[in-house]
PDB file of N, CA and C and ligand atoms in Angstrom:
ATOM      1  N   UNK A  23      19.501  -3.000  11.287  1.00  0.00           N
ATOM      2  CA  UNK A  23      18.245  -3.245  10.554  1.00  0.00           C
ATOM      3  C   UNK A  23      17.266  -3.991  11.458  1.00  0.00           C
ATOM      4  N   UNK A  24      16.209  -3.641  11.554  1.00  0.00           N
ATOM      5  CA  UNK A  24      14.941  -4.418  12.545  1.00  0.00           C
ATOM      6  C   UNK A  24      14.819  -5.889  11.619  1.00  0.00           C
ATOM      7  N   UNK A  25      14.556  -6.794  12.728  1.00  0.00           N
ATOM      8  CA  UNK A  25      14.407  -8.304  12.632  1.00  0.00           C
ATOM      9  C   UNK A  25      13.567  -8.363  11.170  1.00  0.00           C
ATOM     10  N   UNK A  26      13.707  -9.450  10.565  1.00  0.00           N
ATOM     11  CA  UNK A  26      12.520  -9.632   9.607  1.00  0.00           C
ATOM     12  C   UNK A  26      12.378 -10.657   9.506  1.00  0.00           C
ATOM     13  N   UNK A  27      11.134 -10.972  10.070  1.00  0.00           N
ATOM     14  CA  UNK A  27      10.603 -12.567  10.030  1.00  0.00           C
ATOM     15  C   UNK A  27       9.830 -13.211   8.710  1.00  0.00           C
ATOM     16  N   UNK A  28      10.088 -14.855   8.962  1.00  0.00           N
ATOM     17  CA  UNK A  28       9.450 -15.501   7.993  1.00  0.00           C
ATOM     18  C   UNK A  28      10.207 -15.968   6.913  1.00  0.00           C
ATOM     19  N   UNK A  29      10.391 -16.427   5.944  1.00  0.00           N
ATOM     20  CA  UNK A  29      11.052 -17.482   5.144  1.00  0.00           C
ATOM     21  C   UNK A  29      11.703 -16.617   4.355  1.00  0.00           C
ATOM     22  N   UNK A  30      12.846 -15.591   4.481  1.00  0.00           N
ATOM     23  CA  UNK A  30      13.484 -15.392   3.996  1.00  0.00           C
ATOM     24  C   UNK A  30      14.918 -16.405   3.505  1.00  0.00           C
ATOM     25  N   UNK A  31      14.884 -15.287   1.910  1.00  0.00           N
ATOM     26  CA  UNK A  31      15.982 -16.125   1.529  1.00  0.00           C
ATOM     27  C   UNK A  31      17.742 -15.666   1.166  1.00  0.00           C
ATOM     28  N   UNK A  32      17.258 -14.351   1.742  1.00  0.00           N
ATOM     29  CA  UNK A  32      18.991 -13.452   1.532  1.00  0.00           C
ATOM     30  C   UNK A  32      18.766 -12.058   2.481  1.00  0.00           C
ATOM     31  N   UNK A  33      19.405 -11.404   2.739  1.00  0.00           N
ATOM     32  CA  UNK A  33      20.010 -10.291   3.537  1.00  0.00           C
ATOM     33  C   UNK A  33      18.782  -9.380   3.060  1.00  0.00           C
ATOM     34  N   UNK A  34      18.777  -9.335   1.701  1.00  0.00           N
ATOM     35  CA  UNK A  34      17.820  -8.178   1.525  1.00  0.00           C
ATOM     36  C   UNK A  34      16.125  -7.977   1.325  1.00  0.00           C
ATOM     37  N   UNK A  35      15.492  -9.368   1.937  1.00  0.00           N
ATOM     38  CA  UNK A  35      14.296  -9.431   2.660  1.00  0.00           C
ATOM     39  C   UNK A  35      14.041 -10.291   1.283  1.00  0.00           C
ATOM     40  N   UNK A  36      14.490 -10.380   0.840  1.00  0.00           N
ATOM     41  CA  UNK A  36      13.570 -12.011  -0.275  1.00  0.00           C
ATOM     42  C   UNK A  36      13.200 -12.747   0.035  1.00  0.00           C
ATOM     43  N   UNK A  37      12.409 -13.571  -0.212  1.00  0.00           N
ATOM     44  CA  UNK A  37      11.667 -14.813   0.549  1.00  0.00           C
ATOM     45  C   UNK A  37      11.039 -15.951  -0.462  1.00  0.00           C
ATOM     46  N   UNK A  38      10.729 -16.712  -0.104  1.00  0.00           N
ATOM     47  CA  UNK A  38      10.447 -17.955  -0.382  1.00  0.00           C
ATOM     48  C   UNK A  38       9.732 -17.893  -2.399  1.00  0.00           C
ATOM     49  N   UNK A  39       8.407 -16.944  -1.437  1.00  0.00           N
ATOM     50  CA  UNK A  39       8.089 -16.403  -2.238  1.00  0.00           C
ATOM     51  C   UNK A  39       7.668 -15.817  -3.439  1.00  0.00           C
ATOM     52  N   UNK A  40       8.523 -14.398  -3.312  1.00  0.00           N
ATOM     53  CA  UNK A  40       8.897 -13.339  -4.176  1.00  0.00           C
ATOM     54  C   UNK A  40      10.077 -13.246  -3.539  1.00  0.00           C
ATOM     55  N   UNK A  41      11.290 -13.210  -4.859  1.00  0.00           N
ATOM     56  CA  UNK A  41      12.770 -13.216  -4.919  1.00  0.00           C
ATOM     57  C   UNK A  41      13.045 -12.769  -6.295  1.00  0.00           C
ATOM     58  N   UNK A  42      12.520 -11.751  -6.849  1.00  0.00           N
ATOM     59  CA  UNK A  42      12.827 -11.403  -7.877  1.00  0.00           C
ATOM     60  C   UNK A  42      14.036  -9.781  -7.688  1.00  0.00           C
ATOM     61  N   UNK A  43      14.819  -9.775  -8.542  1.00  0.00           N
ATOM     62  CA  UNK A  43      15.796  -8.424  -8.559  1.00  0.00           C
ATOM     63  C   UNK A  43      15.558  -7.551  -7.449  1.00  0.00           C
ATOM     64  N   UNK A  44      13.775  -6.948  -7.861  1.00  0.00           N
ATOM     65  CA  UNK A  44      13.494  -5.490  -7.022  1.00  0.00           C
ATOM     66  C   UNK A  44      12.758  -6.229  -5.493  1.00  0.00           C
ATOM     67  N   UNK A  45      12.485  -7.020  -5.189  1.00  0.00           N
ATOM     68  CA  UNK A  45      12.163  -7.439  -4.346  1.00  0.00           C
ATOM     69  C   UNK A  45      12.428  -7.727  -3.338  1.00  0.00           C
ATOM     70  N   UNK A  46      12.703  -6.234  -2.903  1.00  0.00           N
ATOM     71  CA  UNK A  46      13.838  -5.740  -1.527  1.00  0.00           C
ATOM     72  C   UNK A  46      13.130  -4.742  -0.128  1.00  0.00           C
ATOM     73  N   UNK A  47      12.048  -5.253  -0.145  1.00  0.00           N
ATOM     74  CA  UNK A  47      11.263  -4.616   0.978  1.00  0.00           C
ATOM     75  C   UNK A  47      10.168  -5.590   1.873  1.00  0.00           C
ATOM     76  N   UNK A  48      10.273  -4.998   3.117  1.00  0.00           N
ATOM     77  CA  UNK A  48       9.693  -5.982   4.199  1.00  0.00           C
ATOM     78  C   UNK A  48       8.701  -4.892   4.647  1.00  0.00           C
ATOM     79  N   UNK A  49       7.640  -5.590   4.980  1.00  0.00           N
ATOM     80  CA  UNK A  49       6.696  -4.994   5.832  1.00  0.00           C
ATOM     81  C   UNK A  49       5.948  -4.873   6.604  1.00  0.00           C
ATOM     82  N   UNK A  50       6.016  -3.920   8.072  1.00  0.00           N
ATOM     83  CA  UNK A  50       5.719  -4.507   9.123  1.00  0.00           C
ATOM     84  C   UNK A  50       4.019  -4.140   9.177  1.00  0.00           C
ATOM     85  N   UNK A  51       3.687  -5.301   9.876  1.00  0.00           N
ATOM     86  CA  UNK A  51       2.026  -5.620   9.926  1.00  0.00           C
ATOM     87  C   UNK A  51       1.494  -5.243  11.462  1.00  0.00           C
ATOM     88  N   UNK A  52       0.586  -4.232  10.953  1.00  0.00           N
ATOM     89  CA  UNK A  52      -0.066  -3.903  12.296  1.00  0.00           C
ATOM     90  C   UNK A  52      -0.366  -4.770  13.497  1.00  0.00           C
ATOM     91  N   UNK A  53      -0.940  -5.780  13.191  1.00  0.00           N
ATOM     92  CA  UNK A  53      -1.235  -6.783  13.417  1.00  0.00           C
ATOM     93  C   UNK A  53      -0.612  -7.123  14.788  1.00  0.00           C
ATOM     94  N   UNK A  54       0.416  -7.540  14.539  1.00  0.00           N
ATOM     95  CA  UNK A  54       1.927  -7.653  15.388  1.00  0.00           C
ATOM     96  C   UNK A  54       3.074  -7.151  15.409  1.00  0.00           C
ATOM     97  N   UNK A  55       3.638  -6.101  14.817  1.00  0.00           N
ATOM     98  CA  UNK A  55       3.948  -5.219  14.687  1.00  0.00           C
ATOM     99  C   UNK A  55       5.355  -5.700  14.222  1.00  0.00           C
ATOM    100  N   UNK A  56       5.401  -6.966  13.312  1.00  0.00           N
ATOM    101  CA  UNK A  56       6.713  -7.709  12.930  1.00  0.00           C
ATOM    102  C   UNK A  56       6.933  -7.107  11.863  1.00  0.00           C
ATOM    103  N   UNK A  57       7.745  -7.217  11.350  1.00  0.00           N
ATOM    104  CA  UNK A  57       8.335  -7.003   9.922  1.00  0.00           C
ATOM    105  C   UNK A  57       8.308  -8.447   8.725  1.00  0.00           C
ATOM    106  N   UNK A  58       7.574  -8.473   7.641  1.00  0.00           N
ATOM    107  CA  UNK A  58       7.623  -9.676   7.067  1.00  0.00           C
ATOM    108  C   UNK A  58       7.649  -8.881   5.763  1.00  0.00           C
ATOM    109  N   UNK A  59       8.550 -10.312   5.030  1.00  0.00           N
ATOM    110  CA  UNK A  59       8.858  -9.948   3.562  1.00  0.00           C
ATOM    111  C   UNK A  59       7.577  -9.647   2.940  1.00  0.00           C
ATOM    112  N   UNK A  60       6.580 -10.673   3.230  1.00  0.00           N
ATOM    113  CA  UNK A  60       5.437 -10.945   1.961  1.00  0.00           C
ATOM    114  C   UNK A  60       4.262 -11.055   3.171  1.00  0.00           C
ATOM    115  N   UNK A  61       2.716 -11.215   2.426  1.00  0.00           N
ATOM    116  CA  UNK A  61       1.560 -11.615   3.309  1.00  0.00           C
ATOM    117  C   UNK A  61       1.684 -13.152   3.388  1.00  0.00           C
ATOM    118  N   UNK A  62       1.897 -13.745   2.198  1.00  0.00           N
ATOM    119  CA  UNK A  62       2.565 -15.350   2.773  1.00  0.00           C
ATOM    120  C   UNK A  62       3.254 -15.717   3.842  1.00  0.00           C
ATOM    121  N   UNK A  63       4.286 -15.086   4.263  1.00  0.00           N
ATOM    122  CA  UNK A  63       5.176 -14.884   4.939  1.00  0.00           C
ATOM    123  C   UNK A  63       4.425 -14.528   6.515  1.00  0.00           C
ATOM    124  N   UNK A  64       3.873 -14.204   5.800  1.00  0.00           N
ATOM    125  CA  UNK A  64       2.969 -13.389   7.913  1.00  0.00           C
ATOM    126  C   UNK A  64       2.220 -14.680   7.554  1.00  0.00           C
ATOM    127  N   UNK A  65       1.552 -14.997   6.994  1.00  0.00           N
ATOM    128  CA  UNK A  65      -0.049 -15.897   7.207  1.00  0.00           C
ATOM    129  C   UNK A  65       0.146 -17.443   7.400  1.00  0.00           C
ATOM    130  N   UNK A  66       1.900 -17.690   6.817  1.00  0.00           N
ATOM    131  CA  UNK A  66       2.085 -18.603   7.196  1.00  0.00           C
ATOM    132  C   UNK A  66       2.915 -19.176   8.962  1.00  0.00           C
ATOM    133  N   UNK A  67       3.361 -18.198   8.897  1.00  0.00           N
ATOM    134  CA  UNK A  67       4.103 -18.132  10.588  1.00  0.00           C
ATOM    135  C   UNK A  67       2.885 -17.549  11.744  1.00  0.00           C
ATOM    136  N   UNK A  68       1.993 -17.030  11.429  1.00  0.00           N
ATOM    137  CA  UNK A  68       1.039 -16.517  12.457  1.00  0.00           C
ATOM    138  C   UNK A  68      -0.330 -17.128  12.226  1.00  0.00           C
ATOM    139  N   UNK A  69      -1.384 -17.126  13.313  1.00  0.00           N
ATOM    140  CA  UNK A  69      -2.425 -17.878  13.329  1.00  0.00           C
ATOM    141  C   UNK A  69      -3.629 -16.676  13.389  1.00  0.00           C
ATOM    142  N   UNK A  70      -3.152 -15.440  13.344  1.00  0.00           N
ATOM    143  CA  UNK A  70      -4.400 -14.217  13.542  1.00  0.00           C
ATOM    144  C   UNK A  70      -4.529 -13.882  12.179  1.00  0.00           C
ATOM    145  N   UNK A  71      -5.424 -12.933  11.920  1.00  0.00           N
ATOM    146  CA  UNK A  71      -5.726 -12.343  10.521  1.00  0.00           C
ATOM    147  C   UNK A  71      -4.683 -11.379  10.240  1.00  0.00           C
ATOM    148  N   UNK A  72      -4.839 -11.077   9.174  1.00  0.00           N
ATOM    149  CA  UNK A  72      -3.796  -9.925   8.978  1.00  0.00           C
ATOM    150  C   UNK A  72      -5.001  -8.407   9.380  1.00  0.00           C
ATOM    151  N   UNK A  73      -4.072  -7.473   9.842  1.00  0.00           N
ATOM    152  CA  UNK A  73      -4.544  -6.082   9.628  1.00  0.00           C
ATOM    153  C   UNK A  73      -3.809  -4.885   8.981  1.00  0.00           C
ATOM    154  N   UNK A  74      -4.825  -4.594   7.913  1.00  0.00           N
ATOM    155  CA  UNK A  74      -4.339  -3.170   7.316  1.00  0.00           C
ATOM    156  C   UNK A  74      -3.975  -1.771   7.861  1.00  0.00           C
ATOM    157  N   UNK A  75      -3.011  -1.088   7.476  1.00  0.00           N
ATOM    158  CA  UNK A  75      -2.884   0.309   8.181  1.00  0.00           C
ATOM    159  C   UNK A  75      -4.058   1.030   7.885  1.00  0.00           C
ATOM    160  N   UNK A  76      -4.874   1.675   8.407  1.00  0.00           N
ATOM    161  CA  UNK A  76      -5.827   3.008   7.375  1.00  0.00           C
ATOM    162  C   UNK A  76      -4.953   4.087   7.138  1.00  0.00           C
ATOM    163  N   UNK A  77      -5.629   4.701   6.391  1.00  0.00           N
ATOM    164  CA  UNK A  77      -5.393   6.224   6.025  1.00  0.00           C
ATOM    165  C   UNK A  77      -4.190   7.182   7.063  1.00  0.00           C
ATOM    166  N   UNK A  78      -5.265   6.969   7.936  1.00  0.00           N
ATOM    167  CA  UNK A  78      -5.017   7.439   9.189  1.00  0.00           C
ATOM    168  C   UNK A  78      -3.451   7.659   9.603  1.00  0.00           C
ATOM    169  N   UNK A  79      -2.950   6.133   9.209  1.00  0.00           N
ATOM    170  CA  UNK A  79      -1.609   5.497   9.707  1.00  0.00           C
ATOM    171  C   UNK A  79      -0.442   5.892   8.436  1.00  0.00           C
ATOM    172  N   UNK A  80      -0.846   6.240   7.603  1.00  0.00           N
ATOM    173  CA  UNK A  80       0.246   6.124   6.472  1.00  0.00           C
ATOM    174  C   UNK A  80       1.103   7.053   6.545  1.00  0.00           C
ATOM    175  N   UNK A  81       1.218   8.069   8.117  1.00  0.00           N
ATOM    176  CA  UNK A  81       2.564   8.564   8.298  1.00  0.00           C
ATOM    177  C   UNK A  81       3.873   7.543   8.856  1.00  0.00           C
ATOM    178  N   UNK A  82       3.009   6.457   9.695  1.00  0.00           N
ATOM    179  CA  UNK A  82       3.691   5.270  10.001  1.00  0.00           C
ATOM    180  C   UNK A  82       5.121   4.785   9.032  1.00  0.00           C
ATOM    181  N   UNK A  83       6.314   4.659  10.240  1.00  0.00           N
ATOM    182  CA  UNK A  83       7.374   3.868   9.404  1.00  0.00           C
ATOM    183  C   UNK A  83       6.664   2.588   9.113  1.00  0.00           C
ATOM    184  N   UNK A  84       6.630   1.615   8.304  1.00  0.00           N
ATOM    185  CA  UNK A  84       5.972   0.894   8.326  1.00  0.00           C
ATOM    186  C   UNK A  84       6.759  -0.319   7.142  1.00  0.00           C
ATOM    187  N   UNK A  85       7.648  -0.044   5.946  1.00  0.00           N
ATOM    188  CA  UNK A  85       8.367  -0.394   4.836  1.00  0.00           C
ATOM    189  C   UNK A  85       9.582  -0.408   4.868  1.00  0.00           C
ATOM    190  N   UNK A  86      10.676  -1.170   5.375  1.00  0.00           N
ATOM    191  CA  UNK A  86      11.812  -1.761   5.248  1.00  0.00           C
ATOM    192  C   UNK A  86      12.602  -1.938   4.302  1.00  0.00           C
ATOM    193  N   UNK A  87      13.301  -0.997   3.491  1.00  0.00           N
ATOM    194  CA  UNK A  87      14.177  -1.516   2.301  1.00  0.00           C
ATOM    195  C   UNK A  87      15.297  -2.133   2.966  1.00  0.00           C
ATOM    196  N   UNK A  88      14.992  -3.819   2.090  1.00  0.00           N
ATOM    197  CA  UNK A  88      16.286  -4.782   2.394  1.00  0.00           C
ATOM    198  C   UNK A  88      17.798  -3.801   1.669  1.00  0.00           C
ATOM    199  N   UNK A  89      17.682  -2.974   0.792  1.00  0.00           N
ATOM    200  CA  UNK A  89      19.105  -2.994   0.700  1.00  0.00           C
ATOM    201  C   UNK A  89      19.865  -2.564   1.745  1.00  0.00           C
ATOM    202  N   UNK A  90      19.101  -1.054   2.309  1.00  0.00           N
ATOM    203  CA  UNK A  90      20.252  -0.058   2.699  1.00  0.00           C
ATOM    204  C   UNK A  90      19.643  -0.049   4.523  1.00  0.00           C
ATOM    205  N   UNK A  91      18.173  -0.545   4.933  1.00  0.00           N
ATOM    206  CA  UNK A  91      17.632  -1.209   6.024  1.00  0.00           C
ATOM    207  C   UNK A  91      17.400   0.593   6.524  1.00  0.00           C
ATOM    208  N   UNK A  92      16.809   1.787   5.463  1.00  0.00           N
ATOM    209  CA  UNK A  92      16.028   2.258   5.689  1.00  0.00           C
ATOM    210  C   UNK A  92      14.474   2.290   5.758  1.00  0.00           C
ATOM    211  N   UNK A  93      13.719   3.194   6.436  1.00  0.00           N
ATOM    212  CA  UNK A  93      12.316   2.300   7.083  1.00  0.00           C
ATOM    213  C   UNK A  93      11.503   3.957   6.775  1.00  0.00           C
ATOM    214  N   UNK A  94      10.936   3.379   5.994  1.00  0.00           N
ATOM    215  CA  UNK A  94       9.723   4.462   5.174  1.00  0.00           C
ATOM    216  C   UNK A  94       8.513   4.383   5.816  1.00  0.00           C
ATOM    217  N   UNK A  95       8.225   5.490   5.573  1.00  0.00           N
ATOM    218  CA  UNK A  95       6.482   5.753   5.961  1.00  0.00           C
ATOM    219  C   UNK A  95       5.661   5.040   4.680  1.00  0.00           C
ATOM    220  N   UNK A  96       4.395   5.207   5.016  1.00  0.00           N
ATOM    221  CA  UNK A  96       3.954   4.454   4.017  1.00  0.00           C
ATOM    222  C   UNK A  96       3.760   5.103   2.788  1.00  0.00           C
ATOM    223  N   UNK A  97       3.066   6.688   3.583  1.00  0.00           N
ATOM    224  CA  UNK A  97       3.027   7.430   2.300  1.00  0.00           C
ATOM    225  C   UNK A  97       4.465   7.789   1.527  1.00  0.00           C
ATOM    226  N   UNK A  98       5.597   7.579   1.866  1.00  0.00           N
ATOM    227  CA  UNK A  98       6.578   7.479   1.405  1.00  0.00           C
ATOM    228  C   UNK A  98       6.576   6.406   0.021  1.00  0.00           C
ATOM    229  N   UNK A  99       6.878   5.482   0.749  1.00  0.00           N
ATOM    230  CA  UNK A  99       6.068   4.097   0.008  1.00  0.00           C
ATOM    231  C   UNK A  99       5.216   3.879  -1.153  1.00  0.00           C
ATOM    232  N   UNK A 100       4.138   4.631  -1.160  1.00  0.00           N
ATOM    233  CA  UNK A 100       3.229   4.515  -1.997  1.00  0.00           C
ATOM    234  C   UNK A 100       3.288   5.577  -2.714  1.00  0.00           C
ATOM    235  N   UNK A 101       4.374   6.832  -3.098  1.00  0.00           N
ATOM    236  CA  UNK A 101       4.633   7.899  -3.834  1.00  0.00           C
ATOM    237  C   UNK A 101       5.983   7.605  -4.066  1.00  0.00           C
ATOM    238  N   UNK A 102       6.503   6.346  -4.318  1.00  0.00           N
ATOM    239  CA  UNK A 102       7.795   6.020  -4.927  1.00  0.00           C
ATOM    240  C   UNK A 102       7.928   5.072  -5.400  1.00  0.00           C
ATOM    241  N   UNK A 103       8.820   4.516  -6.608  1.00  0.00           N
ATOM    242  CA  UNK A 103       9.314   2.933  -7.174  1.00  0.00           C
ATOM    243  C   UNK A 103      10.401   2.587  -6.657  1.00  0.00           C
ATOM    244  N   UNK A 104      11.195   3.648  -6.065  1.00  0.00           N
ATOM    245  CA  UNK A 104      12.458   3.122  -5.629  1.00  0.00           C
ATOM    246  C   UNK A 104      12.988   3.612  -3.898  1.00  0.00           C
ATOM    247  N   UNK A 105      13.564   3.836  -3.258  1.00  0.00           N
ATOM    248  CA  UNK A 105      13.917   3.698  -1.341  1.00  0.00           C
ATOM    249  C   UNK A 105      14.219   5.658  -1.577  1.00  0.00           C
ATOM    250  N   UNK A 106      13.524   6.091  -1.373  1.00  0.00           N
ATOM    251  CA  UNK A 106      14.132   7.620  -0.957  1.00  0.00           C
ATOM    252  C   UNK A 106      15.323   7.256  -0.620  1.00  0.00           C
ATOM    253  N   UNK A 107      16.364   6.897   0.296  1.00  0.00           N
ATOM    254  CA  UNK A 107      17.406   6.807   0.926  1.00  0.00           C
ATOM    255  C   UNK A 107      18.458   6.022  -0.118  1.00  0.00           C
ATOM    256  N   UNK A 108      18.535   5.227  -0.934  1.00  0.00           N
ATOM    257  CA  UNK A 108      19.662   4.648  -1.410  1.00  0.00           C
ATOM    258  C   UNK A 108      19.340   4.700  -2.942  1.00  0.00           C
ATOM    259  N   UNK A 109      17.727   4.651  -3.374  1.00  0.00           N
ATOM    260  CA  UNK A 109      17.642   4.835  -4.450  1.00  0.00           C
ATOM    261  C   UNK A 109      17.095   3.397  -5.399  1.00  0.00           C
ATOM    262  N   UNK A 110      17.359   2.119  -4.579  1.00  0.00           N
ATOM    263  CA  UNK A 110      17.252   0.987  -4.991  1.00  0.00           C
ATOM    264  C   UNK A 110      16.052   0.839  -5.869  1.00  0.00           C
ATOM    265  N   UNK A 111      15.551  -0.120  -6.545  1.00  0.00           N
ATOM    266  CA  UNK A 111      14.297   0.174  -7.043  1.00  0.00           C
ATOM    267  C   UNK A 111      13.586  -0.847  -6.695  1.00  0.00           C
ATOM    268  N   UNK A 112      12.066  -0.679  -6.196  1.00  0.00           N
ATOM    269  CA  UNK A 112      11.148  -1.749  -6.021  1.00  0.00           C
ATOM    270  C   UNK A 112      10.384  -1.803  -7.038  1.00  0.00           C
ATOM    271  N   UNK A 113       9.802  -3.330  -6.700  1.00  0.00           N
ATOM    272  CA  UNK A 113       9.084  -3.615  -7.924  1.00  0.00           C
ATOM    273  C   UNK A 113       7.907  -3.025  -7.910  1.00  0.00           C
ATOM    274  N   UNK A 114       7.920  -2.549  -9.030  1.00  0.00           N
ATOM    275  CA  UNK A 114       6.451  -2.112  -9.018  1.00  0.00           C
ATOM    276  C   UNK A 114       5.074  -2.931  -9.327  1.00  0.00           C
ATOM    277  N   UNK A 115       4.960  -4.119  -9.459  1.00  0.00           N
ATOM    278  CA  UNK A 115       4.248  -5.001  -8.898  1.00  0.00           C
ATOM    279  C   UNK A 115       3.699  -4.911  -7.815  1.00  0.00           C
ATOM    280  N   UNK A 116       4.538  -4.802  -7.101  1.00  0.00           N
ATOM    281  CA  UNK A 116       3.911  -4.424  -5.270  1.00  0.00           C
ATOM    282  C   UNK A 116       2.455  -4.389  -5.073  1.00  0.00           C
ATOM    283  N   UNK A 117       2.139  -3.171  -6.556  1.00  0.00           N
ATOM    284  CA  UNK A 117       0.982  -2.167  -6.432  1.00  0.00           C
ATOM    285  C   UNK A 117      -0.098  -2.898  -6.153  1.00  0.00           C
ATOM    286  N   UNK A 118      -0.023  -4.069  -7.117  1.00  0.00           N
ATOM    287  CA  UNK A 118      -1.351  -5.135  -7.206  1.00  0.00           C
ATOM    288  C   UNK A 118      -1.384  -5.951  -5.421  1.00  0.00           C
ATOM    289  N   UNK A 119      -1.089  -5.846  -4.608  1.00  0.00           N
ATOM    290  CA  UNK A 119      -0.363  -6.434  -3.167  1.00  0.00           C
ATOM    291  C   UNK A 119      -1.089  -5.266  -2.285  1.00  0.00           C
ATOM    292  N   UNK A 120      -1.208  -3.948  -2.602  1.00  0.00           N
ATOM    293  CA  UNK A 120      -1.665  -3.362  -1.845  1.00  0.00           C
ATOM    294  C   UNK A 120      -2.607  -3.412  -0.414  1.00  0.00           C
ATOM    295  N   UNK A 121      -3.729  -4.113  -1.280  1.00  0.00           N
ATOM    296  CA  UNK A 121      -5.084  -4.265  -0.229  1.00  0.00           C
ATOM    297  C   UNK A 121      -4.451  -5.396   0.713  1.00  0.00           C
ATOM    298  N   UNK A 122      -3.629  -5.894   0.624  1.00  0.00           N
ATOM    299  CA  UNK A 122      -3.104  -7.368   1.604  1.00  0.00           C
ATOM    300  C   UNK A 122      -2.651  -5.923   3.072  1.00  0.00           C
ATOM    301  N   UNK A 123      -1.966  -5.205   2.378  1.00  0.00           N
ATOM    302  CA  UNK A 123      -1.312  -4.090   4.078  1.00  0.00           C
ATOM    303  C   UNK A 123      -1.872  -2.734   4.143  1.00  0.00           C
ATOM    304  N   UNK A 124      -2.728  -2.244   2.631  1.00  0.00           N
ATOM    305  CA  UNK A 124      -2.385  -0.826   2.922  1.00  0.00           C
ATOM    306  C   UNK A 124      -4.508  -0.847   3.191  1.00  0.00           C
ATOM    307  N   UNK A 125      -5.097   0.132   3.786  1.00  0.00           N
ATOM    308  CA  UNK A 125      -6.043   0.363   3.341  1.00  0.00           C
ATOM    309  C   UNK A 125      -6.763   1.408   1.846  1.00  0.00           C
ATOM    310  N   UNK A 126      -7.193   1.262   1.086  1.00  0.00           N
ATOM    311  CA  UNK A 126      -7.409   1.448  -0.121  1.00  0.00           C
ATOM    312  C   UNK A 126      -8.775   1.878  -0.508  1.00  0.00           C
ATOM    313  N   UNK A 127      -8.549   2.902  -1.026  1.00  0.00           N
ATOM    314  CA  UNK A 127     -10.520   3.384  -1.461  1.00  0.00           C
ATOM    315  C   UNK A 127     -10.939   2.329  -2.138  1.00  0.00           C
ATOM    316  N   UNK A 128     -12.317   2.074  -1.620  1.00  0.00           N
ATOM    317  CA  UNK A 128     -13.022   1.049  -2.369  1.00  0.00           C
ATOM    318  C   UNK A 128     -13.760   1.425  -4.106  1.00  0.00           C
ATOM    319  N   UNK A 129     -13.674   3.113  -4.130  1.00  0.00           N
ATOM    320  CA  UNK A 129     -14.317   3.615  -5.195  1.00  0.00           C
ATOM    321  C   UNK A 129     -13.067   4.018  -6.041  1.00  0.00           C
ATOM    322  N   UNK A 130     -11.964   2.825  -5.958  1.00  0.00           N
ATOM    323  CA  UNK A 130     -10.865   3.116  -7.262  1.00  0.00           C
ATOM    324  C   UNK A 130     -10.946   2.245  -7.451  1.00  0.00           C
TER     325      UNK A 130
HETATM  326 ZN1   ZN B  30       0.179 -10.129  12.169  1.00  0.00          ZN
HETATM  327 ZN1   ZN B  31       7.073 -14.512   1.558  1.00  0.00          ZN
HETATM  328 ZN1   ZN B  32      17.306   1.750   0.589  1.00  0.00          ZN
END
């Protein structure tokens, strides 16, 4: 499984945080190209801004499921609740989190 930085609190990318049940995915930030549980998590260990993927990028592996430490594209990601690969389920909360990594039409 690729490193995952920042205040995690168990194997399967929980953190300080968000540590709830479905809350089993890390995500790596353009930025620096780390893997972090949360945008807390990046903003507090790093001193640069964060940067969003565009459009462009959302073939990008880019989403880390802590269970099974398969690594999704984004559009993967964002056309699922749960890991193509093991099935786990994420929270769907996430959704509201979006604009922190993904880029997002401004006219939705
Ligand atoms: Zn960064
Ligand atoms: Zn965090
Ligand atoms: Zn999985």
């Amino acid at each position: 499984m690729p490193k995952v930085y920042g205040q995690t609190v168990d194997k399967e990318t929980r953190c300080v945080h968000y540590h709830g049940m479905t809350d089993i995915i890390a995500i790596k930030f353009k930025c620096c190209g780390k893997y972090y549980p949360c945008y807390k998590c990046h903003d507090e260990a790093e001193d640069h801004e964060r940067v969003v993927w565009t459009k462009e990028e959302f073939d990008t592996k880019a989403v880390l499921c802590g269970h099974c430490g398969y690594e999704l594209t984004i559009n993967e990601y964002l056309n699922t609740d749960q890991c193509v690969k093991c099935q786990a389920a994420f929270n769907p909360g996430c959704s509201l989190h979006y604009p922190f990594y993904f880029e997002t039409s401004k006219d939705e």
